[in-house]
Coordinates of C-alpha atoms in Angstrom, one line a residue:
L1 CA 2.2 8.4 -35.6
R2 CA 0.2 5.5 -37.0
E3 CA -2.3 7.9 -38.2
L4 CA 0.4 10.1 -39.8
Q5 CA 1.9 7.2 -41.6
G6 CA -1.6 6.0 -42.8
A7 CA -2.3 9.4 -44.2
T8 CA 0.8 9.8 -46.1
N9 CA 0.6 6.5 -47.6
S10 CA -3.1 7.0 -48.6
I11 CA -2.2 10.2 -50.4
A12 CA 0.9 8.7 -52.1
N13 CA -1.2 5.8 -53.4
A14 CA -3.8 8.2 -54.7
I15 CA -1.4 10.4 -56.6
T16 CA 0.2 7.1 -58.1
E17 CA -3.0 5.7 -59.2
E18 CA -4.1 9.0 -60.8
Q19 CA -7.3 9.0 -58.5
I20 CA -6.7 12.8 -57.8
T21 CA -6.0 15.9 -59.8
N22 CA -3.7 18.7 -58.8
E23 CA -6.6 20.8 -57.4
E24 CA -7.8 18.0 -55.6
L25 CA -4.4 17.3 -54.0
L26 CA -4.1 20.7 -52.5
K27 CA -7.5 20.4 -51.0
R28 CA -6.7 17.1 -49.6
F29 CA -3.6 18.3 -47.9
K30 CA -5.6 21.2 -46.3
N31 CA -8.2 18.7 -45.2
T32 CA -5.8 16.4 -43.6
V33 CA -4.3 19.0 -41.5
E34 CA -7.7 20.2 -40.4
N35 CA -9.1 16.8 -39.6
N36 CA -5.9 15.9 -37.5
P37 CA -5.0 18.4 -34.8
N38 CA -1.7 16.8 -34.0
F39 CA -0.5 17.2 -37.7
L40 CA 2.2 19.9 -38.2
N41 CA 1.9 19.9 -42.0
V42 CA 1.1 17.8 -45.0
G43 CA 2.5 18.2 -48.3
A44 CA 4.5 16.9 -51.5
A45 CA 7.8 17.8 -53.0
Y46 CA 8.2 16.9 -56.6
K47 CA 11.2 16.2 -58.6
P48 CA 12.8 18.6 -60.8
F49 CA 10.3 19.2 -63.8
A50 CA 8.2 16.3 -62.6
Y51 CA 5.1 18.5 -61.8
N52 CA 5.5 20.0 -65.4
K53 CA 8.1 20.8 -67.8
E54 CA 7.8 24.8 -67.1
T55 CA 8.2 24.5 -63.1
Q56 CA 11.7 23.0 -62.0
L57 CA 10.8 22.7 -58.1
Y58 CA 7.1 22.6 -56.7
A59 CA 6.7 21.4 -53.2
P60 CA 3.5 22.9 -52.0
Y61 CA 1.9 22.2 -48.5
Y62 CA -0.4 23.1 -45.6
A63 CA 0.9 23.8 -42.3
R64 CA -0.5 24.7 -38.9
R65 CA 1.2 28.0 -37.7
N66 CA 0.0 29.9 -34.6
G67 CA -3.5 28.2 -34.8
T68 CA -4.3 28.7 -38.5
L69 CA -3.5 27.0 -41.7
E70 CA -1.5 28.4 -44.2
F71 CA -0.5 27.4 -47.8
L72 CA 3.3 27.6 -48.3
K73 CA 6.1 25.9 -50.8
V74 CA 9.3 24.9 -49.6
E75 CA 11.0 26.0 -52.6
D76 CA 10.3 29.5 -51.5
A77 CA 12.4 28.9 -48.6
Y78 CA 15.4 26.7 -49.8
D79 CA 16.4 24.1 -52.5
Y80 CA 15.0 20.8 -51.1
T81 CA 16.9 18.7 -53.6
E82 CA 20.4 19.4 -52.3
P83 CA 22.0 16.2 -50.6
E84 CA 21.7 17.5 -47.0
H85 CA 17.9 17.3 -47.0
D86 CA 17.4 13.6 -46.2
W87 CA 13.5 14.1 -45.7
Y88 CA 13.6 14.4 -49.5
N89 CA 16.4 12.1 -50.7
K90 CA 16.3 9.2 -48.7
P91 CA 12.6 8.1 -49.5
L92 CA 13.5 8.4 -53.2
V93 CA 15.9 5.8 -52.7
Q94 CA 14.8 3.6 -49.8
G95 CA 11.1 4.0 -50.3
A96 CA 8.5 4.8 -47.7
T97 CA 10.1 5.6 -44.4
W98 CA 10.5 7.6 -41.1
V99 CA 13.4 10.0 -41.5
E100 CA 15.5 10.9 -38.5
P101 CA 13.8 13.9 -36.5
F102 CA 15.2 17.4 -37.4
F103 CA 14.7 20.9 -36.3
A104 CA 12.2 22.8 -38.0
R105 CA 12.8 26.5 -37.9
S106 CA 9.4 27.3 -39.0
V107 CA 8.0 26.1 -35.7
N108 CA 11.1 26.3 -33.6
S109 CA 10.9 22.6 -32.4
L110 CA 12.1 19.1 -33.5
V111 CA 10.0 17.6 -36.1
A112 CA 9.1 13.8 -36.9
G113 CA 7.8 12.9 -40.4
F114 CA 6.7 10.0 -42.4
Y115 CA 7.8 10.1 -46.0
A116 CA 6.4 8.2 -48.9
P117 CA 7.3 8.4 -52.7
F118 CA 4.8 8.7 -55.2
K119 CA 4.9 7.7 -58.9
K120 CA 3.6 9.4 -62.0
I121 CA 3.5 8.3 -66.1
D122 CA 6.9 9.6 -67.7
P123 CA 5.7 11.3 -71.0
E124 CA 8.5 10.1 -72.7
T125 CA 8.7 6.3 -71.6
K126 CA 5.1 6.0 -70.8
E127 CA 6.0 4.2 -67.6
K128 CA 5.3 5.1 -64.0
V129 CA 8.6 6.4 -62.3
V130 CA 9.2 8.1 -59.1
A131 CA 8.3 11.6 -59.2
G132 CA 8.4 13.0 -55.8
V133 CA 7.7 12.4 -52.1
V134 CA 4.5 13.0 -50.0
Y135 CA 5.0 14.0 -46.4
S136 CA 3.4 14.4 -43.0
N137 CA 5.2 16.1 -40.0
Y138 CA 4.4 15.8 -36.3
S139 CA 5.9 18.5 -33.9
L140 CA 7.6 16.7 -31.1
N141 CA 6.3 19.4 -28.6
N142 CA 3.0 17.4 -28.9
L143 CA 4.8 14.3 -27.8
K144 CA 6.4 16.2 -25.1
E145 CA 3.0 17.0 -23.6
L146 CA 1.8 13.4 -24.3
M147 CA 4.8 12.2 -22.1
A148 CA 4.5 14.7 -19.5
S149 CA 1.0 13.3 -18.9
L150 CA 1.9 9.9 -18.2
N151 CA 1.4 9.0 -14.5
L152 CA 4.9 7.9 -13.2
G153 CA 5.1 9.3 -9.6
Q154 CA 6.2 12.6 -8.6
S155 CA 9.6 12.5 -9.8
G156 CA 9.3 9.6 -12.7
Y157 CA 9.3 10.7 -16.1
G158 CA 9.1 9.3 -19.9
F159 CA 11.5 10.0 -22.6
L160 CA 12.1 9.1 -26.4
I161 CA 14.9 8.1 -28.5
S162 CA 15.2 8.0 -32.2
K163 CA 16.6 4.8 -33.8
K164 CA 19.9 6.3 -34.0
G165 CA 19.7 6.9 -30.1
A166 CA 18.9 10.6 -30.2
L167 CA 16.9 12.2 -27.4
L168 CA 13.7 13.3 -29.0
V169 CA 11.6 14.1 -25.9
H170 CA 13.3 14.4 -22.4
P171 CA 12.6 16.5 -19.2
V172 CA 16.0 17.9 -19.4
E173 CA 15.3 20.4 -22.4
R174 CA 18.8 21.1 -23.0
Y175 CA 19.6 17.5 -23.9
V176 CA 17.1 17.7 -26.9
R177 CA 18.2 21.2 -27.9
S178 CA 21.9 20.2 -28.0
R179 CA 20.9 16.8 -29.9
K180 CA 22.3 14.7 -27.2
T181 CA 22.0 10.7 -27.5
I182 CA 21.4 8.4 -25.0
F183 CA 25.0 7.2 -25.4
N184 CA 26.3 10.6 -24.6
I185 CA 24.3 10.2 -21.5
A186 CA 25.6 6.8 -20.7
S187 CA 29.0 8.1 -21.4
I188 CA 28.9 11.4 -19.3
Q189 CA 27.7 9.2 -16.3
N190 CA 30.1 6.0 -17.0
N191 CA 27.1 3.9 -17.0
R192 CA 28.0 0.6 -18.8
K193 CA 24.6 -1.0 -18.1
L194 CA 22.9 2.1 -19.6
K195 CA 24.9 1.9 -22.8
G196 CA 24.1 -1.7 -23.2
L197 CA 20.3 -1.2 -22.6
A198 CA 20.6 1.7 -25.4
E199 CA 22.1 -0.8 -27.8
K200 CA 19.4 -3.3 -27.2
A201 CA 16.7 -0.8 -27.9
I202 CA 18.1 0.5 -31.2
N203 CA 18.2 -3.3 -32.2
G204 CA 14.8 -3.5 -31.5
E205 CA 15.1 -5.4 -28.2
S206 CA 13.4 -4.3 -24.7
G207 CA 14.8 -4.3 -21.4
G208 CA 15.4 -2.5 -18.2
I209 CA 18.1 -1.5 -15.5
E210 CA 18.5 -0.3 -11.9
F211 CA 20.7 2.7 -11.4
V212 CA 21.3 5.9 -9.5
D213 CA 20.5 8.9 -11.2
E214 CA 23.5 11.2 -11.5
I215 CA 21.4 14.4 -11.2
T216 CA 19.0 13.6 -8.5
G217 CA 21.0 10.8 -6.8
Q218 CA 17.9 8.6 -6.6
S219 CA 17.9 5.0 -7.0
S220 CA 15.6 4.2 -10.0
W221 CA 14.6 1.5 -12.6
L222 CA 14.8 2.4 -16.2
F223 CA 12.8 0.6 -19.0
L224 CA 13.3 0.9 -22.7
E225 CA 10.7 -0.5 -25.1
P226 CA 11.0 -0.3 -28.9
I227 CA 8.3 1.5 -31.2
A228 CA 8.0 -1.1 -33.9
L229 CA 6.3 1.7 -36.2
N230 CA 9.3 3.5 -36.6
G231 CA 12.4 2.2 -34.9
W232 CA 11.9 4.6 -31.9
S233 CA 12.1 3.6 -28.5
M234 CA 10.2 4.8 -25.5
G235 CA 11.8 4.9 -22.0
V236 CA 10.3 5.4 -18.6
V237 CA 12.1 6.1 -15.3
F238 CA 10.4 5.1 -12.0
I239 CA 12.0 6.3 -8.5
K240 CA 12.3 3.4 -6.3
D241 CA 11.5 5.4 -3.1
E242 CA 8.1 6.4 -4.8
I243 CA 7.2 3.0 -5.4
A244 CA 8.5 1.2 -2.4
I245 CA 6.3 0.9 0.8
D246 CA 5.9 4.3 2.8
N247 CA 7.9 4.6 5.8
K248 CA 4.9 4.9 8.2
T249 CA 3.6 1.7 6.9
L250 CA 7.1 0.1 7.1
R251 CA 7.4 1.4 10.6
R252 CA 4.0 -0.1 11.9
K253 CA 4.7 -3.7 10.4
L254 CA 8.2 -3.5 12.2
I255 CA 6.8 -2.4 15.4
W256 CA 4.2 -5.5 15.1
L257 CA 6.9 -8.0 14.3
S258 CA 9.2 -6.8 17.1
L259 CA 6.0 -6.9 19.7
G260 CA 5.5 -10.5 18.3
V261 CA 9.1 -11.5 19.2
V262 CA 8.6 -9.9 22.8
S263 CA 5.5 -11.9 23.4
F264 CA 6.9 -15.1 22.2
L265 CA 10.2 -14.5 24.2
F266 CA 7.9 -13.6 27.4
F267 CA 6.0 -16.8 27.2
L268 CA 9.2 -18.8 26.5
S269 CA 11.2 -17.3 29.6
I270 CA 8.0 -18.6 31.6
L271 CA 8.6 -22.1 30.5
I272 CA 12.3 -21.9 30.7
F273 CA 12.4 -20.4 34.2
Q274 CA 9.6 -22.5 35.3
A275 CA 7.8 -19.4 36.7
Y276 CA 4.5 -21.0 37.1
N277 CA 5.9 -22.9 40.1
G278 CA 6.2 -19.7 42.1
S279 CA 9.8 -20.0 43.4
V280 CA 11.3 -16.8 44.3
K281 CA 14.3 -17.2 41.9
S282 CA 12.4 -18.0 38.9
L283 CA 10.1 -15.1 39.4
W284 CA 13.0 -12.7 39.7
A285 CA 14.5 -14.2 36.6
L286 CA 11.1 -13.8 34.7
S287 CA 10.7 -10.1 36.2
S288 CA 14.4 -9.5 34.9
T289 CA 14.1 -11.0 31.6
T290 CA 10.7 -9.3 31.0
S291 CA 12.1 -5.9 31.7
L292 CA 14.8 -6.4 29.5
L293 CA 12.4 -7.3 26.8
F294 CA 10.5 -4.0 27.2
A295 CA 13.8 -2.1 27.4
I296 CA 15.1 -3.5 24.0
E297 CA 11.6 -3.0 22.3
I298 CA 11.6 0.8 23.5
A299 CA 15.4 1.1 21.9
C300 CA 13.9 -0.7 18.9
V301 CA 11.1 1.8 18.5
W302 CA 13.5 4.6 19.1
S303 CA 16.1 3.3 16.5
L304 CA 13.0 3.4 14.0
A305 CA 12.4 7.0 14.9
I306 CA 15.9 8.0 14.3
L307 CA 16.3 6.0 11.0
E308 CA 13.1 7.6 9.7
L309 CA 13.5 9.4 6.5
N310 CA 11.2 12.3 7.4
Y311 CA 11.6 14.4 4.4
K312 CA 9.9 11.8 1.8
N313 CA 6.9 11.7 3.6
E314 CA 4.1 13.3 1.5
R315 CA 6.0 16.2 0.2
N316 CA 6.0 17.8 -3.2
L317 CA 9.6 17.4 -3.8
L318 CA 11.1 19.1 -6.9
V319 CA 14.5 17.0 -7.7
S320 CA 14.1 17.1 -11.4
Q321 CA 12.4 18.7 -14.2
A322 CA 9.9 16.3 -14.8
S323 CA 8.7 16.5 -11.1
T324 CA 8.5 20.2 -11.3
D325 CA 6.4 19.9 -14.6
N326 CA 4.1 17.6 -13.0
F327 CA 3.3 19.8 -10.3
L328 CA 2.6 22.6 -12.6
I329 CA 0.5 20.7 -15.3
P330 CA -2.7 21.3 -13.3
Q331 CA -2.0 25.0 -12.7
F332 CA -1.4 25.4 -16.5
R333 CA -4.7 23.7 -17.2
S334 CA -6.8 25.8 -14.8
V335 CA -5.2 29.1 -16.3
Q336 CA -6.2 27.8 -20.0
E337 CA -9.8 26.8 -18.8
L338 CA -10.3 30.4 -17.4
G339 CA -8.8 32.0 -20.5
Q340 CA -6.0 33.5 -19.1
Q341 CA -2.3 33.9 -20.3
L342 CA 0.1 31.0 -19.2
P343 CA 2.1 31.7 -15.9
L344 CA 5.4 33.1 -16.2
L345 CA 8.0 30.9 -14.7
V346 CA 11.1 32.5 -12.9
P347 CA 13.9 30.1 -12.2
T348 CA 15.3 30.8 -8.5
G349 CA 18.2 29.3 -6.6
V350 CA 19.1 29.4 -2.9
F351 CA 22.4 28.9 -1.1
I352 CA 22.3 29.1 2.6
Q353 CA 25.5 30.1 4.6
S354 CA 24.4 30.1 8.3
L355 CA 21.3 29.5 10.4
D356 CA 20.5 30.0 14.0
F357 CA 17.7 29.5 16.4
T358 CA 16.9 32.8 18.3
S359 CA 13.7 31.4 19.8
A360 CA 11.6 28.4 19.7
N361 CA 9.7 29.8 16.6
D362 CA 12.1 32.0 15.1
V363 CA 15.2 31.3 12.9
F364 CA 18.0 33.6 11.6
M365 CA 19.3 32.8 8.1
T366 CA 22.2 34.4 5.7
G367 CA 22.7 33.4 2.1
Y368 CA 22.2 34.0 -1.5
I369 CA 19.2 34.0 -3.7
W370 CA 19.5 34.2 -7.5
Q371 CA 16.9 34.5 -10.5
K372 CA 17.2 34.1 -14.1
Y373 CA 15.2 36.6 -16.2
Y374 CA 14.9 35.6 -19.9
D375 CA 14.8 38.1 -22.8
G376 CA 11.7 38.4 -24.5
I377 CA 9.7 36.4 -21.7
H378 CA 10.5 38.3 -18.3
D379 CA 10.6 41.9 -20.0
E380 CA 7.6 43.1 -18.1
L381 CA 8.7 41.8 -14.7
S382 CA 10.6 43.6 -12.1
R383 CA 13.5 42.1 -10.3
G384 CA 13.1 40.8 -6.9
F385 CA 11.5 38.5 -4.5
I386 CA 9.7 38.5 -1.0
F387 CA 10.0 36.6 2.3
P388 CA 6.4 36.4 3.2
E389 CA 7.4 35.2 6.7
S390 CA 9.9 37.7 7.7
I391 CA 9.0 38.8 11.2
T392 CA 9.7 42.7 10.6
A393 CA 11.2 44.9 8.1
N394 CA 14.2 45.4 10.4
D395 CA 15.1 41.7 10.1
F396 CA 15.0 41.6 6.3
D397 CA 18.2 42.9 4.6
V398 CA 18.6 42.3 1.0
T399 CA 21.7 43.6 -1.1
E400 CA 22.2 42.8 -4.7
A401 CA 25.5 40.9 -4.9
Y402 CA 25.9 40.3 -8.5
R403 CA 24.5 40.8 -12.1
H404 CA 25.4 38.8 -15.1
K405 CA 24.3 39.2 -18.6
A406 CA 24.3 35.9 -20.8
I407 CA 23.2 35.6 -24.3
N408 CA 19.6 35.7 -24.1
Y409 CA 18.9 36.1 -20.1
E410 CA 20.4 38.0 -17.1
V411 CA 21.2 36.4 -13.7
I412 CA 20.7 38.7 -10.5
G413 CA 22.0 37.5 -6.9
W414 CA 21.3 38.8 -3.7
Y415 CA 22.7 38.7 -0.5
F416 CA 20.2 38.4 2.3
E417 CA 19.7 38.1 6.1
A418 CA 16.3 37.4 7.5
S419 CA 14.6 36.4 10.6
L420 CA 11.9 34.2 9.9
R421 CA 8.8 32.9 12.0
Q422 CA 8.6 29.0 11.7
Q423 CA 6.2 26.5 13.2
F424 CA 8.2 23.7 14.7
D425 CA 6.8 20.3 16.0
F426 CA 8.2 19.2 19.3
T427 CA 5.8 16.4 20.2
K428 CA 8.5 13.6 19.5
Y429 CA 11.5 15.3 21.4
P430 CA 14.0 14.2 21.6
F431 CA 13.5 12.1 18.7
D432 CA 12.1 15.2 16.3
F433 CA 13.2 16.5 13.2
K434 CA 13.0 20.2 12.3
D435 CA 11.7 21.7 9.0
V436 CA 13.5 24.9 8.4
W437 CA 12.2 26.4 5.2
I438 CA 12.1 29.6 3.2
R439 CA 9.0 30.5 1.4
I440 CA 9.4 32.7 -1.3
W441 CA 7.1 34.8 -3.6
H442 CA 8.1 36.9 -6.6
Q443 CA 7.8 40.5 -6.1
D444 CA 5.1 40.9 -8.7
F445 CA 3.1 38.1 -7.4
N446 CA -0.1 40.2 -7.5
R447 CA 0.4 42.7 -10.0
V448 CA -3.0 43.6 -11.9
D449 CA -1.5 45.2 -15.0
L450 CA 0.5 42.2 -15.7
N451 CA -2.7 40.0 -15.7
R452 CA -1.0 36.6 -15.5
Q453 CA 0.6 34.6 -12.7
V454 CA 4.2 34.5 -11.7
I455 CA 5.4 31.3 -10.4
L456 CA 9.1 30.4 -9.0
V457 CA 10.5 27.4 -10.3
P458 CA 13.8 25.7 -8.8
D459 CA 17.0 26.6 -10.9
L460 CA 17.9 22.8 -11.1
E461 CA 20.8 23.7 -13.5
G462 CA 22.6 25.6 -10.8
Y463 CA 23.3 22.7 -8.7
E464 CA 25.6 19.6 -9.7
V465 CA 23.4 17.4 -7.5
I466 CA 19.9 18.1 -6.4
N467 CA 19.4 14.9 -4.5
P468 CA 18.2 15.9 -1.0
T469 CA 20.6 13.6 0.8
S470 CA 23.5 15.4 -0.8
K471 CA 22.4 18.7 0.7
P472 CA 22.2 20.9 -2.0
G473 CA 22.1 24.9 -1.5
L474 CA 23.8 24.5 1.8
D475 CA 27.5 25.7 2.7
E476 CA 29.8 22.8 3.0
N477 CA 31.1 24.1 6.4
F478 CA 27.5 24.4 7.7
V479 CA 27.5 23.8 11.5
L480 CA 24.6 23.7 13.8
E481 CA 25.2 22.7 17.5
G482 CA 22.9 20.2 18.7
W483 CA 21.5 19.0 15.2
F484 CA 22.5 16.7 12.3
L485 CA 21.7 18.2 8.8
E486 CA 19.5 15.4 7.1
S487 CA 18.6 16.9 3.8
S488 CA 17.7 20.0 1.7
F489 CA 15.5 20.2 -1.1
F490 CA 13.3 22.6 -3.0
E491 CA 9.4 21.8 -2.7
Y492 CA 6.0 23.2 -3.6
G493 CA 3.4 24.2 -1.2
F494 CA -0.2 24.7 -2.6
N495 CA -1.8 27.7 -1.2
S496 CA -5.2 29.4 -1.5
Y497 CA -6.1 32.9 -0.7
T498 CA -9.6 34.0 0.4
T499 CA -8.9 37.5 -0.5
N500 CA -8.1 39.4 -3.6
F501 CA -5.7 41.8 -1.6
G502 CA -7.9 44.7 -2.4
L503 CA -7.5 44.6 -6.1
E504 CA -10.8 43.9 -8.0
N505 CA -8.9 42.5 -11.1
S506 CA -6.5 40.4 -9.1
I507 CA -6.1 37.0 -10.7
P508 CA -7.4 34.3 -8.1
K509 CA -5.0 32.0 -6.6
K510 CA -6.3 28.6 -5.8
N511 CA -3.8 25.9 -5.1
F512 CA -1.3 28.3 -6.2
P513 CA 2.4 26.8 -6.2
E514 CA 4.6 28.6 -3.8
L515 CA 8.3 27.6 -3.9
Y516 CA 9.9 26.5 -0.6
F517 CA 13.7 25.9 0.1
T518 CA 13.5 23.2 3.0
I519 CA 16.3 22.2 5.3
I520 CA 15.5 19.1 7.4
L521 CA 17.5 18.9 10.7
R522 CA 17.5 15.7 12.8
R523 CA 18.2 16.4 16.6
A524 CA 21.7 15.1 17.9
F525 CA 20.3 12.1 20.3
I526 CA 23.2 11.0 22.2
G527 CA 24.0 14.5 24.0
L528 CA 20.4 14.6 25.2
F529 CA 20.4 10.9 26.2
I530 CA 23.3 11.4 28.5
A531 CA 22.0 15.0 29.7
R532 CA 18.3 13.9 30.2
I533 CA 17.6 10.1 30.2
I534 CA 20.7 8.9 32.3
P535 CA 19.6 11.3 35.2
L536 CA 16.0 9.8 35.2
M537 CA 17.6 6.3 34.9
V538 CA 19.6 7.1 37.9
V539 CA 16.4 8.4 39.8
S540 CA 14.6 5.2 39.0
I541 CA 17.2 2.9 40.0
L542 CA 17.3 4.8 43.5
L543 CA 13.8 4.5 43.8
F544 CA 13.9 0.8 43.3
T545 CA 16.7 0.8 46.1
M546 CA 14.2 2.6 48.3
L547 CA 11.7 -0.1 47.6
L548 CA 14.2 -2.7 48.5
L549 CA 15.3 -1.1 51.8
A550 CA 11.7 -0.1 52.7
N551 CA 10.2 -1.8 56.0
K552 CA 8.3 -1.0 58.9
D553 CA 11.3 0.9 60.6
R554 CA 12.4 2.9 57.6
G555 CA 9.2 3.8 56.0
M556 CA 9.6 7.5 56.8
E557 CA 13.2 7.6 55.7
V558 CA 12.0 6.6 52.1
V559 CA 9.2 8.8 51.9
G560 CA 11.8 11.7 52.8
A561 CA 14.1 10.4 50.2
C562 CA 11.0 10.2 47.7
G563 CA 10.3 13.9 48.4
G564 CA 14.0 14.8 47.4
F565 CA 13.3 12.9 44.0
V566 CA 10.4 14.9 43.4
F567 CA 12.3 18.3 43.4
I568 CA 15.1 17.0 41.4
V569 CA 12.5 15.5 38.7
I570 CA 10.5 19.0 38.7
L571 CA 13.8 20.9 38.2
D572 CA 14.7 18.6 35.2
Q573 CA 11.4 19.1 33.7
I574 CA 11.1 22.7 34.0
A575 CA 14.7 23.0 32.3
V576 CA 13.2 20.9 29.4
R577 CA 10.2 23.1 29.0
G578 CA 12.3 26.2 29.0
E579 CA 14.7 24.8 26.4
I580 CA 12.0 24.1 23.9
V581 CA 9.1 26.3 24.6
A582 CA 6.6 23.8 23.1
N583 CA 2.7 23.8 23.4
G584 CA 1.1 20.9 24.6
I585 CA 2.7 17.6 26.0
I586 CA 6.0 16.4 24.6
Y587 CA 7.0 12.8 24.4
F588 CA 9.7 13.0 26.7
E589 CA 7.7 14.6 29.4
Y590 CA 5.6 11.3 29.9
F591 CA 9.1 10.0 31.3
Y592 CA 8.5 12.4 34.0
F593 CA 4.8 11.6 34.6
V594 CA 5.9 7.9 35.0
I595 CA 8.5 9.0 37.5
Y596 CA 6.3 11.2 39.6
L597 CA 3.6 8.3 39.6
F598 CA 6.5 5.7 40.8
I599 CA 7.9 8.1 43.2
F600 CA 4.2 8.4 44.6
L601 CA 3.6 4.6 44.7
V602 CA 7.0 3.9 46.4
A603 CA 6.2 6.5 49.1
M604 CA 2.7 5.0 49.5
N605 CA 4.2 1.5 49.8
A606 CA 6.5 2.8 52.3
I607 CA 4.0 4.5 54.4
M608 CA 1.6 1.5 54.3
L609 CA 4.5 -0.7 55.7
T610 CA 4.4 1.3 58.9
F611 CA 0.9 0.7 59.5
D612 CA -0.1 -2.0 62.2
T613 CA -2.9 -2.9 59.5
K614 CA -1.5 -6.2 57.6
F615 CA -1.8 -5.9 53.8
P616 CA -1.5 -9.4 52.1
L617 CA 0.0 -7.9 49.0
M618 CA 2.9 -6.5 51.1
E619 CA 3.1 -9.2 53.8
Y620 CA 3.8 -11.9 51.0
K621 CA 7.6 -12.8 51.2
N622 CA 8.4 -9.5 52.7
N623 CA 7.1 -7.2 50.0
L624 CA 8.1 -9.3 47.2
I625 CA 5.2 -8.6 44.7
P626 CA 5.8 -4.7 44.5
K627 CA 9.6 -5.2 44.0
L628 CA 8.9 -7.9 41.4
F629 CA 6.5 -5.7 39.4
Y630 CA 8.6 -2.5 39.8
W631 CA 10.5 -2.6 36.5
P632 CA 8.2 -4.4 34.4
T633 CA 5.7 -1.9 35.1
V634 CA 7.8 1.3 34.7
L635 CA 9.0 0.0 31.3
S636 CA 5.7 -1.4 30.3
L637 CA 4.2 2.0 30.9
L638 CA 7.3 3.8 29.0
L639 CA 6.6 1.3 26.2
W640 CA 3.1 2.0 25.8
V641 CA 3.7 5.8 25.8
T642 CA 6.3 5.2 23.2
L643 CA 4.2 3.1 21.1
S644 CA 1.4 5.6 21.4
V645 CA 3.7 8.5 20.0
F646 CA 5.6 6.6 17.3
Y647 CA 3.2 4.2 16.0

């Protein structure tokens, strides 16, 4: 912008000081545009008959159009001296100035420009008088690309407002097209803090606020900084969740903190109960306290696992136009480097009505998918989509439900029923999440004759709120037994293909963005706690009772009881494995392994008590040591397993 202003002032001064002829002036215009790739046009507009007595209006300029320079005249299009044309009339009165950006039909874009008056000698008075305006313009499309290149996280974005508060560059394009101001946005959102910040910005003051974005529902920071050159202001929005410490790091820090507290309380209890004296009462108190501390620590790790916001971890969430654009920028650059046409973007929306797990790896869904096809852009495309993970053709039924024609586009909606193959992770059962997704391709994903890629983008305008926790795209009466709906969102999966699908001229797909609609489900823990964990707790308590009752005379009775416990635990473990059909060992199975181990140890202890041989470890105070160590050892093993899985 400073280069634009400097070039304009330089030309105006050259005319005023009579350092340039009329012929040289046109060359100067042309050279200025050629040497500044970001300039849209450079020219001058003379006052009536100021160029010469025979010419009423004269406003020549050179403009960059479709990659080439063209010589044009404003007077051929309209009378620029009419009062509504501020770009000409305002500088004549106020002097050199930046004019409020306006929409230029020639480039179909908002245009920002700097305008400087110049003087010429009046033939009658022989004095220098204002004879016209030199101007240089800059397309805000260039500024849009510049703002999009800012590294503000996945969902953060930058924007520009004029000195009157009008949005010049913003990721929501309709705000710019409809000439919304930041005050309009503040009024719509009923955000007094945003209004106050905007008032400070147009008065030349910087500032920042914390707010919740009405569209994405995300907690954010917004900062505005005035641009002294022309009175505009630049704004940046940072999403707090993307800046704050990630869930994994936070969880590990909290686990270490809680372990430190447990260790401190353990050693403190040794001092409080004076366990170092070796009295039976103090040892039982220490054993009970240690067991309680281990149980509390396990519960703390469980609570961290339940509260983990799984959907935010290392995902390419599409919660705003800015985040979508940021993910597509590398793809557009790659296409341009290969000399290919830019990809076609097809807005796509999803609405899920029902979902059912038909097996451990299959999910059946019903709902609607719609797409928008714009006139003049998508004319060559066929209408439709593909679910690449649909199991068989018989499990994929699509029916066109509606078709609506708008001014410059049409919307087509389909009702679908599909069984989709999924890969679920059960390793943290029963504290696991399920990612249920729909992977969507366009029907023309690999058309050779099209010679350009087709990329699906989320139709964000089709949702009132796109925040994942508000569960966009799901029926309000959505019910799924045994699961809680955690969130839903669009995201990109970047996939590469090692085949051309048998088509020699097929465009290679490397890190190709595929649209996913994902639903995050969290398993209902309370029911499983009652059904699975409480029975194991009862078995553990009964085992401890057997240990207390074990002596020389009852040894074989204890062994018989332990045999019965083995069958109970085996049957329960088989039921769990049959329910989830997981590959490998899941977290909850370690509980069974620990119980198996202690069933064996209690049985061995009872058998050894029946021997005539004396074992000092069991002879000490009537088998006291195994009794003291039972609960601390059981819970310490369970804690170790829990930390190994959830750390």
